[in-house]
Coordinates of C-alpha atoms in Angstrom, one line a residue:
M1 CA -2.8 -2.9 15.7
A2 CA 0.6 -2.0 15.6
G3 CA 1.9 -4.3 12.9
T4 CA -0.8 -6.7 12.0
D5 CA -3.6 -7.3 9.6
R6 CA -6.2 -7.1 12.8
T7 CA -8.9 -4.8 13.7
S8 CA -9.3 -2.8 16.8
H9 CA -9.9 -5.1 19.9
Y10 CA -11.9 -2.7 21.1
S11 CA -14.7 -3.3 19.0
A12 CA -16.0 -6.3 17.4
R13 CA -15.5 -7.0 13.4
Q14 CA -18.8 -5.5 12.2
R15 CA -20.0 -6.9 8.6
G16 CA -20.1 -4.4 5.8
I17 CA -23.5 -3.8 4.4
R18 CA -23.8 -2.1 0.7
I19 CA -26.2 1.1 0.9
V20 CA -27.4 3.7 -1.3
A21 CA -25.8 6.5 0.4
G22 CA -18.9 20.9 1.3
A23 CA -16.3 24.5 0.3
A24 CA -15.8 25.3 -3.5
M25 CA -12.3 25.6 -4.6
A26 CA -10.6 28.9 -5.1
L27 CA -7.8 30.2 -7.2
G28 CA -4.3 29.1 -6.8
M29 CA -1.5 27.8 -9.1
L30 CA -1.5 24.3 -9.4
S31 CA 1.6 21.8 -10.7
V32 CA 1.4 18.0 -11.7
L33 CA 3.2 15.1 -12.9
P34 CA 3.1 13.8 -15.7
P35 CA 4.1 16.6 -17.4
T36 CA 2.3 18.0 -20.3
S37 CA 3.4 16.0 -23.0
G38 CA 1.7 13.1 -21.3
P39 CA 2.6 10.0 -19.2
A40 CA 5.6 8.3 -19.7
A41 CA 5.0 4.8 -21.3
R42 CA 4.8 2.0 -18.7
A43 CA 5.9 -1.5 -19.7
D44 CA 5.3 -3.7 -16.8
E45 CA 3.5 -3.5 -13.5
V46 CA 6.4 -3.7 -11.7
T47 CA 5.3 -2.5 -7.9
A48 CA 2.7 -2.3 -5.3
S49 CA 0.3 0.7 -6.5
Q50 CA 2.1 0.7 -9.7
N51 CA 5.0 2.9 -8.7
T52 CA 7.3 4.1 -6.1
L53 CA 5.3 7.1 -4.9
R54 CA 2.1 4.1 -4.3
D55 CA -0.6 6.6 -5.9
G56 CA -2.3 3.7 -8.1
W57 CA -2.4 5.6 -11.1
D58 CA -1.9 3.7 -14.3
A59 CA -2.0 6.1 -17.1
S60 CA -1.7 4.1 -20.1
E61 CA -4.7 2.2 -20.1
P62 CA -7.2 3.0 -22.9
G63 CA -8.3 -0.4 -23.0
L64 CA -9.8 0.0 -19.5
S65 CA -12.0 3.4 -20.5
P66 CA -15.8 3.9 -19.7
S67 CA -17.3 3.1 -22.8
V68 CA -14.7 -0.7 -22.7
L69 CA -16.4 -1.5 -19.4
T70 CA -20.0 -1.0 -20.6
G71 CA -19.2 -2.2 -23.9
G72 CA -20.5 -5.8 -23.3
S73 CA -17.5 -7.5 -24.0
F74 CA -15.2 -7.0 -20.9
G75 CA -15.1 -9.9 -18.6
Q76 CA -13.3 -12.3 -17.1
L77 CA -10.3 -13.5 -19.0
F78 CA -9.7 -16.6 -16.8
S79 CA -9.5 -18.0 -12.9
T80 CA -5.7 -20.1 -12.5
P81 CA -6.0 -22.3 -9.1
V82 CA -2.9 -21.7 -7.1
N83 CA -1.5 -23.3 -4.1
G84 CA -2.2 -20.6 -1.2
Q85 CA -4.2 -17.1 -0.6
V86 CA -2.9 -14.7 -2.4
Y87 CA -2.3 -11.8 -0.4
A88 CA 0.6 -10.2 -2.5
Q89 CA -0.3 -8.0 -5.7
P90 CA 0.5 -9.8 -8.7
V91 CA 3.4 -8.1 -10.8
V92 CA 3.9 -7.9 -14.6
A93 CA 7.2 -8.8 -16.2
G94 CA 6.4 -8.7 -19.8
S95 CA 3.8 -11.2 -20.7
T96 CA 4.3 -13.2 -17.6
L97 CA 2.0 -12.4 -14.4
V98 CA 4.4 -13.1 -11.5
V99 CA 2.0 -14.6 -8.4
A100 CA 2.9 -15.5 -5.1
T101 CA 1.6 -16.9 -2.4
Q102 CA 1.1 -17.9 1.9
N103 CA 1.7 -21.2 1.4
D104 CA 5.2 -20.3 -0.6
Y105 CA 4.7 -21.1 -4.0
V106 CA 5.4 -18.7 -6.7
Y107 CA 3.9 -18.8 -10.4
G108 CA 4.5 -17.2 -14.0
L109 CA 1.4 -17.1 -15.8
D110 CA 0.7 -16.4 -19.2
A111 CA -0.8 -12.2 -18.7
A112 CA -3.2 -13.3 -21.6
S113 CA -4.6 -16.8 -20.7
G114 CA -3.4 -17.3 -17.4
A115 CA -1.7 -20.4 -18.2
V116 CA 0.8 -21.5 -15.8
R117 CA 4.3 -21.4 -17.6
W118 CA 6.2 -22.1 -14.6
S119 CA 5.7 -22.6 -10.5
M120 CA 8.1 -23.3 -7.6
S121 CA 7.8 -23.9 -4.0
L122 CA 10.2 -21.7 -1.6
G123 CA 9.8 -23.6 1.3
T124 CA 7.8 -24.5 4.3
P125 CA 5.5 -21.9 5.1
W126 CA 5.0 -20.7 8.9
P127 CA 1.9 -21.8 10.7
T128 CA 0.0 -18.8 12.4
S129 CA -1.3 -21.9 15.0
T130 CA 2.3 -21.6 16.2
A131 CA 1.8 -18.5 18.0
N132 CA -1.9 -18.9 18.2
C133 CA -2.4 -15.9 15.7
T134 CA -5.8 -16.5 13.6
D135 CA -5.7 -13.3 12.0
V136 CA -4.0 -14.7 9.0
T137 CA -4.7 -18.4 8.9
P138 CA -3.5 -21.0 8.5
S139 CA 0.0 -19.9 7.1
V140 CA 2.7 -16.8 6.2
G141 CA 4.4 -17.2 3.3
V142 CA 5.2 -14.8 0.5
M143 CA 2.7 -12.0 2.4
S144 CA 4.4 -8.4 0.9
T145 CA 3.8 -7.7 -3.1
P146 CA 7.1 -8.4 -4.9
V147 CA 9.4 -6.1 -6.9
Y148 CA 10.4 -6.7 -10.4
D149 CA 13.6 -5.1 -11.8
P150 CA 12.8 -4.8 -15.9
S151 CA 16.6 -3.9 -16.6
S152 CA 17.6 -7.1 -14.8
G153 CA 14.6 -9.3 -15.8
I154 CA 14.4 -10.2 -12.3
V155 CA 12.0 -10.2 -9.8
Y156 CA 12.8 -9.6 -5.8
L157 CA 10.3 -11.2 -3.0
V158 CA 10.5 -11.9 0.5
A159 CA 9.2 -15.5 1.9
E160 CA 8.9 -16.7 5.5
V161 CA 10.0 -20.1 5.8
I162 CA 10.5 -23.0 8.5
P163 CA 14.4 -23.6 7.4
P164 CA 15.4 -27.5 6.8
G165 CA 15.7 -29.2 10.5
N166 CA 14.3 -25.8 12.2
D167 CA 10.6 -25.9 14.2
A168 CA 7.9 -23.5 13.7
Y169 CA 9.4 -21.3 16.2
H170 CA 12.6 -20.7 14.6
P171 CA 11.3 -19.3 10.9
A172 CA 13.4 -17.4 8.8
F173 CA 13.0 -14.6 6.3
Y174 CA 14.6 -15.0 2.7
L175 CA 14.9 -12.4 -0.1
H176 CA 14.8 -14.2 -3.7
A177 CA 15.5 -13.1 -6.7
L178 CA 13.6 -15.1 -9.3
S179 CA 14.0 -15.1 -13.3
A180 CA 10.6 -13.6 -14.6
Q181 CA 10.1 -15.5 -17.2
T182 CA 11.7 -19.2 -16.0
G183 CA 11.4 -19.0 -12.2
A184 CA 15.1 -19.8 -11.7
E185 CA 16.8 -18.5 -8.9
Q186 CA 19.8 -16.4 -9.3
P187 CA 23.0 -17.5 -8.4
G188 CA 23.9 -16.1 -4.5
W189 CA 20.1 -15.7 -3.7
P190 CA 18.3 -16.1 -1.5
V191 CA 19.5 -14.1 1.2
Q192 CA 18.3 -14.6 4.4
I193 CA 17.4 -11.3 6.2
Q194 CA 19.4 -11.0 9.5
G195 CA 21.4 -9.1 11.6
A196 CA 20.6 -5.8 13.9
P197 CA 19.5 -2.3 13.5
V198 CA 22.4 0.5 13.2
N199 CA 20.2 2.5 15.2
D200 CA 20.1 0.1 17.8
P201 CA 22.6 -2.8 17.8
T202 CA 21.2 -4.3 21.0
R203 CA 18.3 -5.3 19.5
P204 CA 18.8 -8.2 16.7
F205 CA 16.4 -9.2 14.3
D206 CA 13.8 -11.9 15.4
P207 CA 12.3 -13.6 12.3
Y208 CA 9.8 -15.2 14.9
S209 CA 8.1 -11.8 16.0
E210 CA 7.6 -10.4 13.2
W211 CA 6.2 -10.8 9.7
Q212 CA 6.6 -8.8 6.5
R213 CA 3.2 -7.5 4.8
P214 CA 4.1 -3.8 3.2
G215 CA 5.2 -4.0 -0.6
L216 CA 9.0 -4.2 -1.3
L217 CA 10.9 -0.9 -2.7
L218 CA 13.4 -1.4 -5.1
M219 CA 15.8 1.8 -4.9
G220 CA 19.4 3.0 -5.8
G221 CA 20.4 -1.1 -6.8
S222 CA 18.7 -2.2 -3.3
V223 CA 15.9 -3.6 -2.2
Y224 CA 13.8 -2.7 0.7
A225 CA 11.2 -4.7 3.3
A226 CA 9.6 -3.3 6.4
F227 CA 8.4 -5.4 9.0
G228 CA 5.9 -5.6 11.5
S229 CA 4.6 -8.0 14.4
H230 CA 2.8 -11.5 14.2
C231 CA -0.4 -10.9 16.0
D232 CA 1.1 -8.1 17.8
Y233 CA 3.2 -10.5 20.2
S234 CA 5.8 -8.6 22.3
P235 CA 8.5 -8.2 22.0
F236 CA 8.7 -6.5 18.7
V237 CA 9.7 -3.4 17.0
G238 CA 9.5 -2.1 13.5
Y239 CA 12.1 -2.8 11.4
V240 CA 13.3 -1.8 7.8
A241 CA 15.8 -3.9 6.1
G242 CA 17.8 -3.5 2.9
V243 CA 19.6 -5.7 0.7
N244 CA 22.1 -4.7 -2.3
T245 CA 21.1 -6.3 -5.2
S246 CA 25.0 -6.7 -6.8
T247 CA 27.0 -7.2 -3.5
R248 CA 23.8 -8.8 -1.4
S249 CA 25.4 -6.9 1.7
Q250 CA 22.8 -5.7 4.2
T251 CA 21.7 -2.9 6.2
M252 CA 18.5 -2.0 8.6
W253 CA 16.9 0.4 10.9
S254 CA 14.4 0.1 13.3
S255 CA 11.6 2.6 13.9
D256 CA 11.9 1.9 17.8
A257 CA 15.6 2.4 19.2
G258 CA 14.4 3.7 22.6
L259 CA 15.2 1.5 26.0
T260 CA 12.0 -0.6 25.9
D261 CA 10.8 -2.9 22.8
S262 CA 7.7 -0.8 22.1
M263 CA 6.4 -1.9 19.3
G264 CA 6.2 0.8 16.2
G265 CA 5.7 -2.0 13.2
I266 CA 5.1 -1.1 9.6
W267 CA 2.7 -2.9 7.9
Q268 CA 0.8 -0.1 6.2
G269 CA -2.6 -2.6 5.0
G270 CA -0.2 -4.2 3.0
G271 CA 1.1 -0.7 1.2
G272 CA 4.3 -0.4 -0.3
L273 CA 7.4 1.5 1.2
M274 CA 7.1 4.7 -0.7
S275 CA 10.1 6.9 -2.4
D276 CA 9.9 10.1 -4.1
G277 CA 13.6 10.4 -5.3
T278 CA 17.1 8.4 -4.8
G279 CA 18.2 7.8 -1.3
R280 CA 14.6 9.2 0.4
I281 CA 12.1 6.4 1.8
F282 CA 8.7 6.9 3.7
L283 CA 6.7 4.7 5.5
A284 CA 4.3 5.0 8.7
T285 CA 4.2 3.1 12.1
G286 CA 1.3 2.1 13.9
N287 CA 1.2 1.9 18.0
G288 CA 4.0 2.0 20.3
V289 CA 5.9 4.7 22.3
S290 CA 4.9 8.2 21.1
P291 CA 7.8 10.6 19.9
A292 CA 8.2 13.2 21.5
S293 CA 7.4 16.8 20.9
G294 CA 10.0 18.4 18.4
P295 CA 10.6 19.6 15.0
G296 CA 10.5 17.1 12.0
S297 CA 14.1 17.8 11.3
S298 CA 15.4 16.4 14.4
P299 CA 13.3 12.8 14.9
P300 CA 13.7 10.7 18.1
S301 CA 14.9 7.5 18.4
E302 CA 10.8 6.3 19.4
L303 CA 8.7 6.9 16.2
A304 CA 5.6 4.6 16.7
E305 CA 2.1 6.4 15.3
S306 CA 4.3 8.6 12.7
V307 CA 5.2 9.1 8.9
V308 CA 9.0 8.8 8.8
R309 CA 11.5 9.7 5.7
L310 CA 14.5 7.9 5.9
A311 CA 17.7 8.7 4.0
V312 CA 20.1 5.9 2.9
G313 CA 23.5 7.1 3.4
S314 CA 27.3 6.3 3.2
G315 CA 27.3 2.3 2.8
G316 CA 23.9 1.9 2.5
A317 CA 23.2 3.0 6.2
L318 CA 19.3 4.2 7.0
S319 CA 18.7 6.8 9.1
A320 CA 16.1 8.8 10.1
Q321 CA 15.2 12.2 8.6
D322 CA 12.0 13.7 9.3
F323 CA 8.7 12.8 10.6
F324 CA 5.4 13.7 11.5
S325 CA 3.0 12.8 14.1
P326 CA -0.1 13.8 15.2
T327 CA -0.7 15.8 18.9
N328 CA -3.0 12.9 19.9
A329 CA -0.4 10.2 19.3
P330 CA -0.5 8.8 22.7
A331 CA -4.6 8.4 22.0
L332 CA -4.2 6.8 19.3
D333 CA -1.8 4.3 20.8
S334 CA -4.0 3.8 23.6
T335 CA -7.1 3.4 21.7
D336 CA -5.5 1.1 19.2
R337 CA -5.9 3.2 16.5
D338 CA -2.9 3.1 14.5
F339 CA -1.7 6.0 12.2
G340 CA 0.1 3.4 10.3
S341 CA -3.0 1.4 9.7
G342 CA -2.5 3.3 6.1
G343 CA 0.3 3.7 3.5
P344 CA 1.8 7.2 2.4
V345 CA 0.8 8.1 -0.7
G346 CA 3.1 10.9 -2.7
L347 CA 0.9 13.0 -5.0
P348 CA 1.9 13.5 -8.8
Y349 CA 0.7 17.2 -8.3
G350 CA 0.8 20.1 -6.1
T351 CA 0.8 23.6 -5.7
S352 CA 4.1 25.8 -6.9
A353 CA 4.4 26.6 -2.6
Y354 CA 4.0 22.8 -2.0
P355 CA 4.9 20.6 -5.0
H356 CA 5.5 17.6 -3.1
L357 CA 2.6 16.4 -1.3
L358 CA 2.1 13.4 0.5
V359 CA -1.2 11.9 2.1
Q360 CA -1.5 10.2 4.9
A361 CA -4.4 8.5 6.6
G362 CA -4.9 5.9 9.5
K363 CA -7.6 4.2 11.7
D364 CA -9.3 7.4 13.1
G365 CA -10.1 8.4 9.1
R366 CA -8.1 11.6 9.3
V367 CA -6.7 12.3 6.0
F368 CA -3.5 14.4 6.5
L369 CA -1.7 16.5 3.2
L370 CA 1.6 16.7 4.3
S371 CA 4.8 18.0 2.5
R372 CA 7.4 15.5 1.6
D373 CA 10.0 18.3 1.9
S374 CA 9.2 19.1 5.5
L375 CA 6.9 16.7 7.2
G376 CA 5.9 18.7 10.8
G377 CA 7.8 17.1 13.1
R378 CA 4.7 16.5 16.8
G379 CA 3.4 19.5 18.0
Q380 CA 4.9 22.1 15.5
G381 CA 1.6 24.1 14.9
T382 CA 0.0 27.0 16.4
N383 CA -0.3 26.3 20.4
G384 CA 0.8 23.0 20.1
T385 CA -1.1 21.7 17.3
D386 CA -0.6 19.9 14.2
N387 CA 1.8 21.2 11.6
V388 CA 0.1 20.1 8.5
L389 CA -1.0 21.6 5.3
S390 CA -4.8 20.6 6.0
V391 CA -6.7 18.0 7.1
A392 CA -9.9 16.4 5.6
G393 CA -12.3 14.2 7.0
P394 CA -12.4 12.7 9.4
Y395 CA -13.8 9.5 7.7
Q396 CA -14.1 5.8 8.7
G397 CA -10.8 4.9 9.2
Q398 CA -8.3 3.2 6.7
W399 CA -6.7 0.0 6.1
G400 CA -4.5 0.1 3.1
H401 CA -4.0 3.4 1.2
P402 CA -5.5 6.1 -1.2
A403 CA -4.8 6.4 -4.9
A404 CA -4.8 9.4 -7.3
F405 CA -5.7 11.4 -10.7
G406 CA -4.7 14.4 -12.2
D407 CA -5.2 16.4 -15.0
T408 CA -3.9 19.4 -14.1
A409 CA -1.2 19.6 -16.5
A410 CA -4.2 19.1 -19.6
V411 CA -6.1 22.3 -18.5
S412 CA -5.3 25.6 -17.1
T413 CA -3.4 25.9 -14.2
A414 CA -4.3 29.2 -12.9
N415 CA -8.0 28.0 -11.6
S416 CA -8.3 25.0 -9.8
A417 CA -11.8 24.6 -10.7
T418 CA -11.0 23.6 -13.9
A419 CA -8.5 21.2 -12.9
N420 CA -9.7 17.3 -12.3
D421 CA -7.1 16.4 -9.5
F422 CA -8.5 13.6 -7.0
V423 CA -7.7 11.6 -4.4
Y424 CA -9.7 8.1 -3.9
Y425 CA -10.2 7.0 -0.5
V426 CA -11.9 4.0 1.3
G427 CA -12.9 3.7 5.1
R428 CA -13.6 0.7 6.9
N429 CA -17.5 0.4 6.0
D430 CA -17.5 3.5 4.5
A431 CA -18.1 4.5 0.7
L432 CA -15.6 5.1 -1.9
R433 CA -14.9 9.0 -1.4
A434 CA -13.4 11.1 -4.2
L435 CA -11.4 13.9 -2.6
K436 CA -11.1 16.8 -4.9
F437 CA -8.1 18.4 -4.6
G438 CA -7.7 22.5 -4.7
V439 CA -6.4 25.2 -2.3
D440 CA -8.2 27.6 0.1
S441 CA -8.0 31.4 -0.1
S442 CA -4.6 31.5 1.3
G443 CA -3.3 29.5 -1.4
S444 CA -3.1 26.2 1.0
P445 CA -3.6 22.7 -0.6
L446 CA -6.7 20.9 0.8
L447 CA -8.6 18.0 -0.2
S448 CA -12.7 18.3 -0.4
D449 CA -15.1 15.4 -0.9
V450 CA -17.3 16.0 -3.9
A451 CA -18.6 12.6 -5.0
N452 CA -19.4 9.0 -3.3
S453 CA -20.1 5.5 -4.2
A454 CA -23.3 4.5 -3.5
G455 CA -22.3 1.6 -1.3
N456 CA -20.1 0.5 1.4
F457 CA -17.3 -1.1 1.4
G458 CA -16.8 -3.4 4.5
F459 CA -13.6 -4.1 6.6
S460 CA -10.8 -5.8 4.6
S461 CA -11.8 -4.2 1.3
G462 CA -8.7 -3.4 -0.7
S463 CA -7.0 -0.2 -1.7
P464 CA -8.4 1.7 -5.2
V465 CA -6.0 1.8 -8.2
V466 CA -6.7 4.0 -10.9
T467 CA -7.1 3.5 -14.7
S468 CA -6.8 6.3 -17.9
N469 CA -5.7 7.0 -21.3
G470 CA -3.1 9.5 -20.1
T471 CA -4.3 12.7 -18.2
D472 CA -7.9 12.5 -20.0
P473 CA -10.5 12.8 -17.3
S474 CA -12.9 11.1 -19.2
S475 CA -10.8 8.2 -19.8
A476 CA -10.5 7.6 -15.9
V477 CA -11.5 4.6 -13.4
V478 CA -11.6 3.7 -10.2
W479 CA -10.9 0.1 -9.4
E480 CA -11.6 -1.7 -6.1
V481 CA -12.1 -4.7 -4.5
Y482 CA -15.3 -4.9 -2.2
T483 CA -16.1 -8.1 0.5
S484 CA -18.1 -7.1 3.3
A485 CA -15.9 -8.9 5.8
P486 CA -12.5 -10.6 6.0
G487 CA -13.2 -14.2 4.1
A488 CA -16.0 -13.2 2.7
A489 CA -16.6 -13.3 -0.8
G490 CA -16.0 -10.1 -2.9
T491 CA -16.2 -8.5 -6.1
L492 CA -14.1 -6.1 -8.3
E493 CA -15.7 -3.3 -9.2
A494 CA -15.1 -0.1 -11.3
Y495 CA -16.3 3.5 -11.4
Q496 CA -16.3 6.4 -13.2
A497 CA -12.9 8.7 -11.7
V498 CA -14.0 11.9 -12.4
P499 CA -17.3 13.4 -11.3
A500 CA -19.0 16.4 -12.7
S501 CA -17.5 19.8 -12.3
S502 CA -20.6 20.8 -10.5
C503 CA -20.3 17.9 -7.6
T504 CA -18.5 19.9 -4.9
A505 CA -18.4 19.7 -0.9
A506 CA -21.7 21.7 -0.4
A507 CA -23.6 19.5 -3.1
P508 CA -21.8 16.2 -3.4
C509 CA -22.7 13.7 -6.2
T510 CA -22.8 9.8 -6.5
L511 CA -19.8 8.2 -8.3
R512 CA -21.5 6.0 -11.4
E513 CA -20.4 2.5 -10.9
L514 CA -19.8 1.6 -14.3
W515 CA -19.2 -2.7 -13.8
S516 CA -18.5 -5.2 -11.6
A517 CA -17.9 -8.9 -10.8
P518 CA -17.5 -11.8 -8.5
I519 CA -14.1 -13.1 -7.4
G520 CA -14.8 -15.5 -5.0
T521 CA -13.2 -15.2 -1.4
A522 CA -11.3 -11.6 -1.2
S523 CA -8.2 -11.6 0.3
K524 CA -7.6 -8.5 3.1
F525 CA -6.7 -5.2 1.6
T526 CA -6.4 -6.5 -2.1
I527 CA -4.6 -4.4 -4.7
P528 CA -5.8 -4.8 -8.1
A529 CA -2.5 -4.9 -10.8
T530 CA -3.3 -3.6 -14.0
D531 CA -1.8 -3.8 -17.9
S532 CA -2.2 -3.6 -21.2
G533 CA -5.8 -3.3 -20.9
R534 CA -6.5 -6.3 -18.4
V535 CA -7.1 -6.2 -14.4
Y536 CA -5.3 -8.8 -12.2
V537 CA -6.5 -9.9 -8.8
G538 CA -5.3 -12.7 -6.2
T539 CA -8.0 -14.1 -4.1
G540 CA -8.3 -16.0 -0.5
D541 CA -9.4 -19.1 -1.9
G542 CA -6.2 -19.6 -4.0
H543 CA -7.1 -18.3 -7.6
V544 CA -5.5 -15.8 -9.8
L545 CA -8.2 -14.1 -12.0
G546 CA -7.9 -11.7 -15.0
F547 CA -10.5 -9.8 -16.4
G548 CA -10.2 -8.1 -20.2
S549 CA -11.5 -8.0 -23.0
P550 CA -11.0 -10.6 -25.5
D551 CA -9.8 -9.1 -28.1
A552 CA -7.5 -7.2 -26.0

């Protein structure tokens, strides 16, 4: 839908079934980040999917290698009960694991033992029965992944609450700034998110018709939050709100500044707002009025079914600078196949001609490779087609976002066949797919499906993450939360990330499953967190689980 966690209303929800389940790479010049000296040390898990590229790659985890997982000692370390469902990915601040719930509770847990160090209530959560919204029940509190600032020791999070004296028809959203070590609210906080978008002052933010699902972004001294709708009830549009952490001044932008309330919600299956540098924000939008055909450098006012790049201008004002929307965007809208059911992911590798790549996929299962420096507009290809670098699939539709791993810097950059650069994609009721990155005969980047998991992942399974010891392909592991359907039991599963070099699109292989464990009731589109040899998962039955080796 245009801004919710629901599946399509055009087909019945189907239960996932666990089942056993083609172009060779050409020569080309490839580039990769992290650099050849190895990945930069990462002390904490500070944001959704590891970093602001949202590539899900944690390259500082020798304690999560395949040999550790299969050695017999790796398993559940703790299961800590918390007050409310956990939709937000936990974040790690030093030795403290910060977890927020749909009942507006926040916890600081000991990252090794799961013991509660502190907890606090942020207020009364919004009851979804108020709008007869059965997608997420019974309440919405903190739904998005917080962001932690190691330089200040502060964790920022957005909570939906019913303020004292208000009824459920008049909720509010507050951005909180808490000490990660004590839970203490910082002076001058929280800040209520309110106002009107700079590109449409006539349409002020209405918290009753919005909810805040995408992970938060901390960039340039401001925290950015994106909004979609409560169960698609109109009127609503998509918003991005920014709050300066020093002055607490606010800025706001709307994805639909047209003549009608035409949706265009930003939800991304919980994926975070993406950034590849100061002043640059990437997002994806859902159903609504499609942008008119035109170049990406001239974004129109209505930007549903699009990937959009925002710029932060003078005084913090947000403006759209570039966009891509599929040529068939109106058809996607009419059949409820949101392009924005998936979040954009910046790849940590590229080619000499296209060093800054972005992956985007939505409910129709096409996996687009775009250039972050020129997204492509709408209908700007030959004969009005899509102006993109390549398209893989279609596979089954995505609710969430892919992950990435790359070792190009550790091998010859002259031959893509020797590289181990992958995108990991999970569609609805489909396998976990390892899509190998390479180039075609003309040097254009492409993704080829070379290996799949033996089992399929049901609707509401999570977004994958990758752990490794630097760029060593033998150490890389893909983590994914499996569930058969919304509200069902789930498992945390780990797979060998890099298949054999003999695996090709013409002769795909099976990804080796290394380890798995039950987690109880799975939340929708869960993103695991990883840090210091441990993996953390929040659940739909109000628990936070930690997995690792006892001696880690």
